[in-house]
Tab-separated table of C-alpha atoms in Angstrom:
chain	number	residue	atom	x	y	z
I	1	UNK	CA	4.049	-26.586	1.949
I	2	UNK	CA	3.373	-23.010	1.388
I	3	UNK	CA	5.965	-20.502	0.882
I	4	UNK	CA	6.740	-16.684	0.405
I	5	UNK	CA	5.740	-16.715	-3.411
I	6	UNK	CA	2.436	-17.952	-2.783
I	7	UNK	CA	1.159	-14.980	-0.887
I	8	UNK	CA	0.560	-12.863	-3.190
I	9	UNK	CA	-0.340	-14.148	-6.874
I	10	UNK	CA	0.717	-12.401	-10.825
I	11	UNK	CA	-1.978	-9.889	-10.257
I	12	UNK	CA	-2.344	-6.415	-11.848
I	13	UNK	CA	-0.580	-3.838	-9.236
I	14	UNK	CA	-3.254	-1.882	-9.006
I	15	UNK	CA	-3.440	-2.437	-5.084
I	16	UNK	CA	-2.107	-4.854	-2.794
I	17	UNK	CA	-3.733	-6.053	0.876
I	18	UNK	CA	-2.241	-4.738	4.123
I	19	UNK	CA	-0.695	-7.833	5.600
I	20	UNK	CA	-2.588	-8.023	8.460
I	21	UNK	CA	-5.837	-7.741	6.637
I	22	UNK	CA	-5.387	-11.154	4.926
I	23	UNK	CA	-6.612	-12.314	7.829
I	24	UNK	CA	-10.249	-11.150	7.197
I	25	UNK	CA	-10.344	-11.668	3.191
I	26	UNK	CA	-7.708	-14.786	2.605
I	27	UNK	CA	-9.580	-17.559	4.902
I	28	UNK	CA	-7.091	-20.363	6.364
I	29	UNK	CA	-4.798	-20.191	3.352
I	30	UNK	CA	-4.148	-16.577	3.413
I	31	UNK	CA	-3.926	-16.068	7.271
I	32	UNK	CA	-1.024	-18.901	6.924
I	33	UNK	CA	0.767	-17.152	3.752
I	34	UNK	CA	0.631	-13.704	6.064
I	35	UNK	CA	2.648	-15.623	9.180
I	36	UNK	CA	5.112	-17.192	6.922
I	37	UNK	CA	5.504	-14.060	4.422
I	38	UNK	CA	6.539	-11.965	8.220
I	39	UNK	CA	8.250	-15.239	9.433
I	40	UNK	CA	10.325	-14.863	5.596
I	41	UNK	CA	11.204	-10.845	5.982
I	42	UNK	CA	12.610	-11.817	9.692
I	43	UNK	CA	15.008	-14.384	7.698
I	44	UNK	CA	15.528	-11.527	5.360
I	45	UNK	CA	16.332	-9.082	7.826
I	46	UNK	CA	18.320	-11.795	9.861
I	47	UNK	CA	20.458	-12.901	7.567
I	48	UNK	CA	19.291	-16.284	6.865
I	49	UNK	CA	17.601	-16.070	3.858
I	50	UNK	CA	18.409	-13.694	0.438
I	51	UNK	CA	15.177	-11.715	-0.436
I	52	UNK	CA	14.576	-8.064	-2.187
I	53	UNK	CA	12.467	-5.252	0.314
I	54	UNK	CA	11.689	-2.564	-1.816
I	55	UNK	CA	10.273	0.906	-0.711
I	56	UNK	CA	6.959	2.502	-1.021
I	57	UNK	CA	7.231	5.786	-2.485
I	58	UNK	CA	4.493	8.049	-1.861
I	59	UNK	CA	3.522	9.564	-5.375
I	60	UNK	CA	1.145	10.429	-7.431
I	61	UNK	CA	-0.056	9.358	-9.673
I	62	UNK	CA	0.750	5.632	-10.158
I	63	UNK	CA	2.203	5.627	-13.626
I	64	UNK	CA	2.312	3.090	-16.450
I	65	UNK	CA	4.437	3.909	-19.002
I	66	UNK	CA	6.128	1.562	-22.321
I	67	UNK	CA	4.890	0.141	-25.678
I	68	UNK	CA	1.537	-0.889	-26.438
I	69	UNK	CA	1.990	-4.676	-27.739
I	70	UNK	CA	-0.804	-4.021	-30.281
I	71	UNK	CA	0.647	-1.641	-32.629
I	72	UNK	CA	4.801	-0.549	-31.098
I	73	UNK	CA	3.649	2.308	-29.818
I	74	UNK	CA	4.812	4.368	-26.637
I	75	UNK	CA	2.545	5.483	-24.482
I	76	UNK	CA	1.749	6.445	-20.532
I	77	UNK	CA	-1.465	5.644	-18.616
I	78	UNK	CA	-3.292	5.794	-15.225
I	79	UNK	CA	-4.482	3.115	-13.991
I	80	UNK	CA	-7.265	2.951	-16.376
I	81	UNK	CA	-4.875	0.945	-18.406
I	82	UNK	CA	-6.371	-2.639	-16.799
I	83	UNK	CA	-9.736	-1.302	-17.864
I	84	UNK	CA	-12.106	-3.945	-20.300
I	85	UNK	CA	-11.368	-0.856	-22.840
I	86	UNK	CA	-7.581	-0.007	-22.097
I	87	UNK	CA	-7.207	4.074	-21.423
I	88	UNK	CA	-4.199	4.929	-22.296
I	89	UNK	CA	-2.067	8.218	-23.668
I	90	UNK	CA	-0.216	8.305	-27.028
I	91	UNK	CA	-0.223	12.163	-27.726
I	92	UNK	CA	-0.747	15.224	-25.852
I	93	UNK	CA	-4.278	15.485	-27.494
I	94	UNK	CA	-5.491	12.108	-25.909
I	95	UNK	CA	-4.266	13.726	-22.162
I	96	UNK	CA	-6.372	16.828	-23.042
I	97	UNK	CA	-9.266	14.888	-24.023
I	98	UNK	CA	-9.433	12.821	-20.548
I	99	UNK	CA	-7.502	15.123	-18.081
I	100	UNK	CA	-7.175	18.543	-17.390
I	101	UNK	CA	-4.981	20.497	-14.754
I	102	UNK	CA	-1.573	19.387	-12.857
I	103	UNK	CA	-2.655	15.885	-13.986
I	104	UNK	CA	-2.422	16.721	-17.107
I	105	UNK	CA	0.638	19.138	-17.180
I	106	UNK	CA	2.312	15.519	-15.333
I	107	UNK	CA	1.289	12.640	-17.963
I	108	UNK	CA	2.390	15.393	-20.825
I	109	UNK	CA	5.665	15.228	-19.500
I	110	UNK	CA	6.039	11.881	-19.125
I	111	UNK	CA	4.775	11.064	-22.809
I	112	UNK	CA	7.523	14.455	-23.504
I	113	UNK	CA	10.190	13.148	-21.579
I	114	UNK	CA	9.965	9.185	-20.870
I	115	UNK	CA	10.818	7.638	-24.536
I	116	UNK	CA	14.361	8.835	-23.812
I	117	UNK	CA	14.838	6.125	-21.263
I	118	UNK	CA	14.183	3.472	-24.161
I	119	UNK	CA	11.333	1.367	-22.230
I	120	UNK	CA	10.730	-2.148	-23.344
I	121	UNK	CA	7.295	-3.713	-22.419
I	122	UNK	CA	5.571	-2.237	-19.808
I	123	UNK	CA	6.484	-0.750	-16.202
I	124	UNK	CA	4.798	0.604	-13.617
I	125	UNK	CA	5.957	3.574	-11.206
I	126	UNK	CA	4.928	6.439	-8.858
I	127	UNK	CA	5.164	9.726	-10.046
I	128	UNK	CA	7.712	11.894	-7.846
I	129	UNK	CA	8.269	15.260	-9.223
I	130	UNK	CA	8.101	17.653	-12.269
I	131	UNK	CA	10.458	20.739	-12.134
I	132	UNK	CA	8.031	22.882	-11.014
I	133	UNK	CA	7.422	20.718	-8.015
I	134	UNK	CA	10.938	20.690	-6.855
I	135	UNK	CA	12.196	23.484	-4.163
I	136	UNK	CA	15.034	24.316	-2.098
I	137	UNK	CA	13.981	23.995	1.782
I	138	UNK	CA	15.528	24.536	5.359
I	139	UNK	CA	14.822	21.669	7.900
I	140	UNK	CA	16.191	21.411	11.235
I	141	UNK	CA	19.379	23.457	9.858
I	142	UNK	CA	19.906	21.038	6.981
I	143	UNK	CA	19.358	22.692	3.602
I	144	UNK	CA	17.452	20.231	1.336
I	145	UNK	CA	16.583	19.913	-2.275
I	146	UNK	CA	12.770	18.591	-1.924
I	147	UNK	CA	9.782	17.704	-3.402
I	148	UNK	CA	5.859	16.626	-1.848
I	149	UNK	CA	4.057	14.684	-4.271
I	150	UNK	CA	1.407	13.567	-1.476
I	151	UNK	CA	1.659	13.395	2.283
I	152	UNK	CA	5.295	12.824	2.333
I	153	UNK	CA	7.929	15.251	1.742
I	154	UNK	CA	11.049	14.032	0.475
I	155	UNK	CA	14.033	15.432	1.003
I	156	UNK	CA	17.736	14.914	-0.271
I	157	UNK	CA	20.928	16.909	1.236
I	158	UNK	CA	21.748	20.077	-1.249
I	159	UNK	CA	25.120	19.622	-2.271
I	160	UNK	CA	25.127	15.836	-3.290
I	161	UNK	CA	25.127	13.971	-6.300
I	162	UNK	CA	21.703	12.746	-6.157
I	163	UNK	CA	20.705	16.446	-5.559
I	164	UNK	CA	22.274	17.722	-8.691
I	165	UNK	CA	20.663	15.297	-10.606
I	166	UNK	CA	17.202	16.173	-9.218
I	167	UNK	CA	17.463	19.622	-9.732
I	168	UNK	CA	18.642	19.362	-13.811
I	169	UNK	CA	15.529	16.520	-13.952
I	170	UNK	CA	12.442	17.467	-15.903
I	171	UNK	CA	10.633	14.871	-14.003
I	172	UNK	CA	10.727	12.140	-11.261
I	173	UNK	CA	9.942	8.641	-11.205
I	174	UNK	CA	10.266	5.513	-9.123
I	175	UNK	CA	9.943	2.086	-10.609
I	176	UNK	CA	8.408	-1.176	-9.163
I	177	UNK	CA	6.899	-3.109	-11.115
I	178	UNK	CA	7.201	-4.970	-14.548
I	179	UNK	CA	4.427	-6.297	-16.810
I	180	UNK	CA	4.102	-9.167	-19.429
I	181	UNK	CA	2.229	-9.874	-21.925
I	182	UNK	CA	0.765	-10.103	-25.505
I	183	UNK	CA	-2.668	-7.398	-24.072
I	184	UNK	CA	-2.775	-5.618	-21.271
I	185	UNK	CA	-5.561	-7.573	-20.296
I	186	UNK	CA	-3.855	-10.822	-20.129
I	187	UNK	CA	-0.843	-8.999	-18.748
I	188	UNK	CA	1.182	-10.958	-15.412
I	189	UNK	CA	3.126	-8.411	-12.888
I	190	UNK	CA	6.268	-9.386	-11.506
I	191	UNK	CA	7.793	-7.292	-8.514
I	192	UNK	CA	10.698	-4.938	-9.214
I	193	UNK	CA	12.244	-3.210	-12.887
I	194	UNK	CA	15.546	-4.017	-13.571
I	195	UNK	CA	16.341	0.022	-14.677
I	196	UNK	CA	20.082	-0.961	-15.619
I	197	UNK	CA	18.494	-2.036	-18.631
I	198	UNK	CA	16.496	1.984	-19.094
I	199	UNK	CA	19.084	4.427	-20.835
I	200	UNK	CA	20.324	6.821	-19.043
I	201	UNK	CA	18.539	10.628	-19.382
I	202	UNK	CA	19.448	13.567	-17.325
I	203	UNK	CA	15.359	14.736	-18.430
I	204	UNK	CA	14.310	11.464	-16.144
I	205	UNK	CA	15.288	11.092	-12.683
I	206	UNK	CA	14.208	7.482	-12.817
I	207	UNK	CA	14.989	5.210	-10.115
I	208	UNK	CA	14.145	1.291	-8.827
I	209	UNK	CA	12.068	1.306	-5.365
I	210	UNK	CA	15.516	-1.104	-3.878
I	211	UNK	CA	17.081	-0.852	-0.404
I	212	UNK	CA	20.711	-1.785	-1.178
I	213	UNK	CA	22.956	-3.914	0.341
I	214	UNK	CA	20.280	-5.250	2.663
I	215	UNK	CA	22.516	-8.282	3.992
I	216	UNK	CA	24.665	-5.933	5.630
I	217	UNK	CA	22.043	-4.245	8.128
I	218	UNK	CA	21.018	-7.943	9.959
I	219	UNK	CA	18.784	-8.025	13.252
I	220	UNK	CA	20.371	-7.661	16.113
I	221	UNK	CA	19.965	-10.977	18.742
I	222	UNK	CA	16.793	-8.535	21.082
I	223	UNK	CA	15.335	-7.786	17.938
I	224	UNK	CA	15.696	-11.318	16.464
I	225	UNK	CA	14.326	-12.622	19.389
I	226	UNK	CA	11.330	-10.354	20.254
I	227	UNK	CA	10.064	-10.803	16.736
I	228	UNK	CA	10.510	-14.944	16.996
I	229	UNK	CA	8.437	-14.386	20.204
I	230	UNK	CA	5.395	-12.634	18.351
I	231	UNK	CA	5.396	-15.423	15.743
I	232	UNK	CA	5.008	-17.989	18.044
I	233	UNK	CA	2.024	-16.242	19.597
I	234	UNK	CA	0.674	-16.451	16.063
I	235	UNK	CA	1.329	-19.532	15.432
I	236	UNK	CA	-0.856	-20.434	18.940
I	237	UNK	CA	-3.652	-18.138	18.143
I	238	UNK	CA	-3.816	-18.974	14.467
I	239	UNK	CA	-4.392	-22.771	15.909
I	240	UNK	CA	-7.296	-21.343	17.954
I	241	UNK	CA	-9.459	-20.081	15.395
I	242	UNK	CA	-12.038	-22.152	13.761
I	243	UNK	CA	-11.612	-22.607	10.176
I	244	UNK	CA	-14.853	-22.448	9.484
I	245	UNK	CA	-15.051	-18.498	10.692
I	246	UNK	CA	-12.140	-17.987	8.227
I	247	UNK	CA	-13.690	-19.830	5.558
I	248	UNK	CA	-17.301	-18.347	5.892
I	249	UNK	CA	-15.475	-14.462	5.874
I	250	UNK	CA	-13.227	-15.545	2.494
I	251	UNK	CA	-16.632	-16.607	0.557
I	252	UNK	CA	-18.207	-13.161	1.935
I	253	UNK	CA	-16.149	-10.725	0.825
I	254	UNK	CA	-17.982	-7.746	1.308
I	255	UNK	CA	-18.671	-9.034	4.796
I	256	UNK	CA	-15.003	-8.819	5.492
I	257	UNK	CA	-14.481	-5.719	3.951
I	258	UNK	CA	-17.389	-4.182	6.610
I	259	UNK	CA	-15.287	-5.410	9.497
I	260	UNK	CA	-12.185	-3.597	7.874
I	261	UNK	CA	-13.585	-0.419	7.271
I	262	UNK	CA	-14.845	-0.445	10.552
I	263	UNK	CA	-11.003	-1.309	11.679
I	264	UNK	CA	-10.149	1.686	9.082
I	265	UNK	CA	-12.121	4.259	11.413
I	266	UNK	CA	-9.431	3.495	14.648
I	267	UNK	CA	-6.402	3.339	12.189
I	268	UNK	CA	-7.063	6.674	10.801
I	269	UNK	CA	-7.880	8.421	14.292
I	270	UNK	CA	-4.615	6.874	15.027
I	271	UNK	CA	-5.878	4.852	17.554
I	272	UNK	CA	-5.084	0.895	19.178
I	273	UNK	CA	-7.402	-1.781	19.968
I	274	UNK	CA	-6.863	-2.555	23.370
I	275	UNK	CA	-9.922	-4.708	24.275
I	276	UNK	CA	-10.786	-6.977	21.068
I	277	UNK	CA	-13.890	-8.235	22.779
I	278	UNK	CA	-15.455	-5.043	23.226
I	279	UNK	CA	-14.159	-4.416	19.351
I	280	UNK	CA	-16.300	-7.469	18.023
I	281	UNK	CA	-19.523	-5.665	20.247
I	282	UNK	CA	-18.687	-2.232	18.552
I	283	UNK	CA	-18.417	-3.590	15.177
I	284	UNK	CA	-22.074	-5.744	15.536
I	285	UNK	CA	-23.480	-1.938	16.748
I	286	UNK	CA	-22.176	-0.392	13.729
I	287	UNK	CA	-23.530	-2.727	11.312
I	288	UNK	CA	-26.737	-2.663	13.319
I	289	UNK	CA	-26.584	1.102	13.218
I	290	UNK	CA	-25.888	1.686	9.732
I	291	UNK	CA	-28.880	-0.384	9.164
I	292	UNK	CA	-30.726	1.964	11.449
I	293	UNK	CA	-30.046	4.653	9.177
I	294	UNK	CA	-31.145	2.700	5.900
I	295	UNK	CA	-34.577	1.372	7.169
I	296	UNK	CA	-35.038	4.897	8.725
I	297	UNK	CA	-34.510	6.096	5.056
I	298	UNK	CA	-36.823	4.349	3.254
I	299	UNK	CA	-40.534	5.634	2.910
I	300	UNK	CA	-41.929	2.537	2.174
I	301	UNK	CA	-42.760	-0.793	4.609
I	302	UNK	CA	-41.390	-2.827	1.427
I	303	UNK	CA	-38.187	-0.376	1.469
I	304	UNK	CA	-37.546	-1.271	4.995
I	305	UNK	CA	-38.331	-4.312	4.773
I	306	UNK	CA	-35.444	-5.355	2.544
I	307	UNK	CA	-32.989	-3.208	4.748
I	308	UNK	CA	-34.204	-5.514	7.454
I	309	UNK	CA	-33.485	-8.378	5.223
I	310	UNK	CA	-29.894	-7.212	4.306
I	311	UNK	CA	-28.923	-6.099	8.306
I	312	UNK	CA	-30.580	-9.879	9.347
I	313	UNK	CA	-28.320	-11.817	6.627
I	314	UNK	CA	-25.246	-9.809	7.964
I	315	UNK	CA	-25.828	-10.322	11.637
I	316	UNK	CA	-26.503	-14.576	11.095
I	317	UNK	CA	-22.709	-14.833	10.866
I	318	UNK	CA	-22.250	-13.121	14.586
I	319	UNK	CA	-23.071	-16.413	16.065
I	320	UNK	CA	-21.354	-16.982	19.451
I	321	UNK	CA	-18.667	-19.511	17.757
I	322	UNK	CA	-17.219	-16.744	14.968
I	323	UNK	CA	-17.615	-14.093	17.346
I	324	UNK	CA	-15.178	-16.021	19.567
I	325	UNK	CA	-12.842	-16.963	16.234
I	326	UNK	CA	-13.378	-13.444	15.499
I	327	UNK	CA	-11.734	-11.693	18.478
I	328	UNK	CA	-9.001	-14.346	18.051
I	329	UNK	CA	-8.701	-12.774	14.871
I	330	UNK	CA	-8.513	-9.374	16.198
I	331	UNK	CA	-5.709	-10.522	18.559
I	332	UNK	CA	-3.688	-12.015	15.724
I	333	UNK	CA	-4.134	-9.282	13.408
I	334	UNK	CA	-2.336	-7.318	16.348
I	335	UNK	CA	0.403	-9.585	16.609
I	336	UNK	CA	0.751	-9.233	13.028
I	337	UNK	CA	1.541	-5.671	13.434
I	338	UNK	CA	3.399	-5.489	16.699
I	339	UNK	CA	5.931	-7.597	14.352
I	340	UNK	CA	5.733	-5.433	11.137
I	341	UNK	CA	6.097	-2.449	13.151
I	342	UNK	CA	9.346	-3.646	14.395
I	343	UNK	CA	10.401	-5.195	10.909
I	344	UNK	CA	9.788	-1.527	9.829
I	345	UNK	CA	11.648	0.428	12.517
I	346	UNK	CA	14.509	-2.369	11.277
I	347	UNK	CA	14.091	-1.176	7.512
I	348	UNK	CA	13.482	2.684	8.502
I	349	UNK	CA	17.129	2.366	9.222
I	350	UNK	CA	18.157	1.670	5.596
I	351	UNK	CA	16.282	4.704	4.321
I	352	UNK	CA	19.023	7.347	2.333
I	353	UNK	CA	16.612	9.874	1.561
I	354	UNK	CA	15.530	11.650	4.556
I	355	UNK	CA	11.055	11.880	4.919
I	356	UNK	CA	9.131	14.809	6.535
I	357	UNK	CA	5.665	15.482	6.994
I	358	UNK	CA	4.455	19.609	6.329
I	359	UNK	CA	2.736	21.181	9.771
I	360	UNK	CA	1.468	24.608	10.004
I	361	UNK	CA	3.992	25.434	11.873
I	362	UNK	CA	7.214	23.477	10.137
I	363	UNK	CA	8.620	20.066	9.444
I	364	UNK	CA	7.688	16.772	11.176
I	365	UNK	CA	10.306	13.947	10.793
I	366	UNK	CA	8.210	10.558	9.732
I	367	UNK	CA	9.268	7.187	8.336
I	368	UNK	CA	8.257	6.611	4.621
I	369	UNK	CA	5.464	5.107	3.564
I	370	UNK	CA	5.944	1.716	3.741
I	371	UNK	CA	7.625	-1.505	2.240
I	372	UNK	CA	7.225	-4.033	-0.277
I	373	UNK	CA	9.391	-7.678	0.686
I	374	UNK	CA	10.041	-9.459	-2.467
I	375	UNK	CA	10.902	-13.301	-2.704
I	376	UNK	CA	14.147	-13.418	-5.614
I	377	UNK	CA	12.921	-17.050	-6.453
I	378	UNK	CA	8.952	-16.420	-6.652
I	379	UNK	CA	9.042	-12.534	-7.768
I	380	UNK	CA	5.772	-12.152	-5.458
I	381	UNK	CA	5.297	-9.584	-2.857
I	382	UNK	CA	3.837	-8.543	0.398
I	383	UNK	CA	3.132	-4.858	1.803
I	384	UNK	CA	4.237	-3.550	5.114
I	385	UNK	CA	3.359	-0.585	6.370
I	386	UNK	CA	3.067	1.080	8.809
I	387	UNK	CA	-0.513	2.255	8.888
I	388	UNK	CA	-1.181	4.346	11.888
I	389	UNK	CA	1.544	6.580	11.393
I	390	UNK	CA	0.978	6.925	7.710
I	391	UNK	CA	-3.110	6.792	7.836
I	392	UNK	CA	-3.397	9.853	10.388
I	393	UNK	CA	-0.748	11.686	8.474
I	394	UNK	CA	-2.581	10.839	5.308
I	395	UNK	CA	-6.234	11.654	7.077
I	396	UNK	CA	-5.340	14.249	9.379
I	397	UNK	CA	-6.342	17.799	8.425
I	398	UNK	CA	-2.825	19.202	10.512
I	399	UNK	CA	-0.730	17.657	7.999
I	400	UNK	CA	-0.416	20.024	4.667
I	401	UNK	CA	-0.460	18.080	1.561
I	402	UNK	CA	1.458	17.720	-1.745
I	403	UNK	CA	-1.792	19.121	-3.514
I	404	UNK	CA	-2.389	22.002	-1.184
I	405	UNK	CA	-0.585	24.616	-2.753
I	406	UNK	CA	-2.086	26.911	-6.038
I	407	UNK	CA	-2.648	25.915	-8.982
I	408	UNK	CA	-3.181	21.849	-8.269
């Protein structure tokens, strides 16, 4: 039988599917792994099963930072480091040479200011803060020690501990994932970076991506029970759905990845699918119009002819059967999310540093950016976020940035 640490494989973290989305790239197998990895975080949550949820941080940039296994070396890298020729950072010179700007001025610090935590092997983090990025800000009468790396502003009480701490840091950094391996290209990523094991450095505020004592916040009975109720409903719909639509989208990738961009266009207007049927319709216009646009490009009758070609191979798999599996699909994928959303409203609870998003005209309170559930036995993951809040803050021109301010 499948279980939690088969959803997600020892793949480089370089970016992990939303949850729901398996459902369009991971044919029966993967649509399976996504109701059981939910069906898992519910035990989680509920008390019935010991698991890790760690939280996404919203930084920039991802971060790789430890020794390169062919010569002992320190360095930092971007993500670049996966790359058939590994780019990486060993001196200040090798930053200049590839980077320029706040980019730069960031991966200078971390080669200036990282060795101090004694790194073994390789980790992986998100970037948080450098000292010129952290500020002193009044929010609904609470004064805050902050910092805004991206969409999300982060905020801690002035006055604490952790405050202190942020304000003597030369930089920021959040931890969450661990690498192995004799080359980085043969390199296997496990979920989570034990940091008890970094030495300690008031230079580094360097933290694990953890919620703590998650056995202690369990589901109440309602919540238990609406969330049961949705995976049942999956479990129906999921039996619906021919196999052979799921299989026939996994073998076409970029076939699936046309139907979720053209999902991407609601999620980042911050809009729901109410009517999946009419969704399927729109989605066979847009392909058909985007085609439109290509054969209408070309100058040539051999030009547009191949457009035609490409637009006709596209539209043979919109055959009445998949387009039938396919708004089944639709109404699973929102099932899937009518049950994250509540596993995150659950987990937003957990959250001890308070999230904001910058307005025009002041501070908008938002949950963070999202959540990674980790099986302890398998070390695998699984993403949950919550995407319409998060895409239209990320997407939406009324929501000031981390990067709009001078000088980045």
């Amino acid at each position: 039988m499948d279980n939690f640490a088969d959803f997600i494989t020892e793949q480089k973290n370089t970016h992990m599917t939303h949850i729901e989305d398996k459902v369009l790239y991971g044919g029966v197998r993967g649509t399976r792994q996504a109701i059981l990895a939910l069906r898992e975080l519910r035990k989680m949550l509920g008390g019935e099963k010991d698991g890790n949820v760690s939280v996404k941080w919203d930084g920039a940039p991802a971060i790789f930072a430890g020794i390169d296994p062919n010569d002992g070396q320190f360095f930092v890298a971007k993500k670049g480091i996966f790359n058939k020729n590994p780019k990486i950072y060993k001196s200040a010179t090798d930053v200049d040479d590839d980077t320029s700007g706040d980019l730069a001025d960031k991966l200078k610090d971390a080669l200036k200011y990282l060795p101090s935590l004694g790194i073994k092997g390789v980790i992986q983090g998100d970037f948080l803060f450098s000292k010129s990025d952290v500020g002193k800000t009044k929010i609904k009468g609470v004064s805050y020690v902050t910092f805004h790396p991206n969409t999300i502003v982060y905020a801690v009480p002035d006055g604490t501990p952790a405050a202190a701490e942020i304000k003597k840091a030369k930089l920021g950094i959040v931890w969450h994932t661990t690498y192995v391996g004799k080359t980085f290209e043969s390199m296997k990523a496990s979920y989570g970076v034990d940091v008890s094991k970094l030495k300690k450095s008031s230079a580094v505020w360097s933290q694990d991506a953890m919620l703590r004592d998650l056995t202690k916040y369990t589901m109440s009975g309602k919540d238990t029970a609406l969330v049961d109720g949705y995976l049942s409903e999956m479990g129906k719909m999921f039996n619906k759905i021919s196999g052979s639509t799921l299989r026939e989208l996994e073998k076409d990738q970029t076939l699936a990845q046309t139907i979720e961009t053209y999902g991407n266009t609601f999620v980042r207007k911050g809009e729901i699918i109410k009517d999946t049927r009419k969704h399927v319709d729109g989605l066979v216009k847009h392909i058909n119009d985007k085609y439109k646009k290509e054969i209408d490009s070309r100058k040539t009758e051999k030009g547009k002819a191949t457009q035609v070609d490409k637009r006709d191979a596209i539209l043979k798999f919109f055959s009445n059967q998949n387009k039938k599996s396919l708004k089944m699909m639709f109404d699973l994928q929102k099932l899937i999310v009518l049950a994250k959303l509540k596993l995150i409203n659950i987990l937003n609870r957990l959250s001890n540093v308070d999230t904001f998003v910058k307005t025009k005209t002041g501070f908008k309170t938002t949950g963070p950016e999202g959540y990674v559930a980790i099986d302890r036995l398998g070390g695998d993951a699984v993403k949950i976020v919550d995407r319409m809040e998060f895409s239209y803050n990320n997407f939406s021109p009324d929501i000031l940035k981390g990067w709009d301010k001078p000088g980045r």
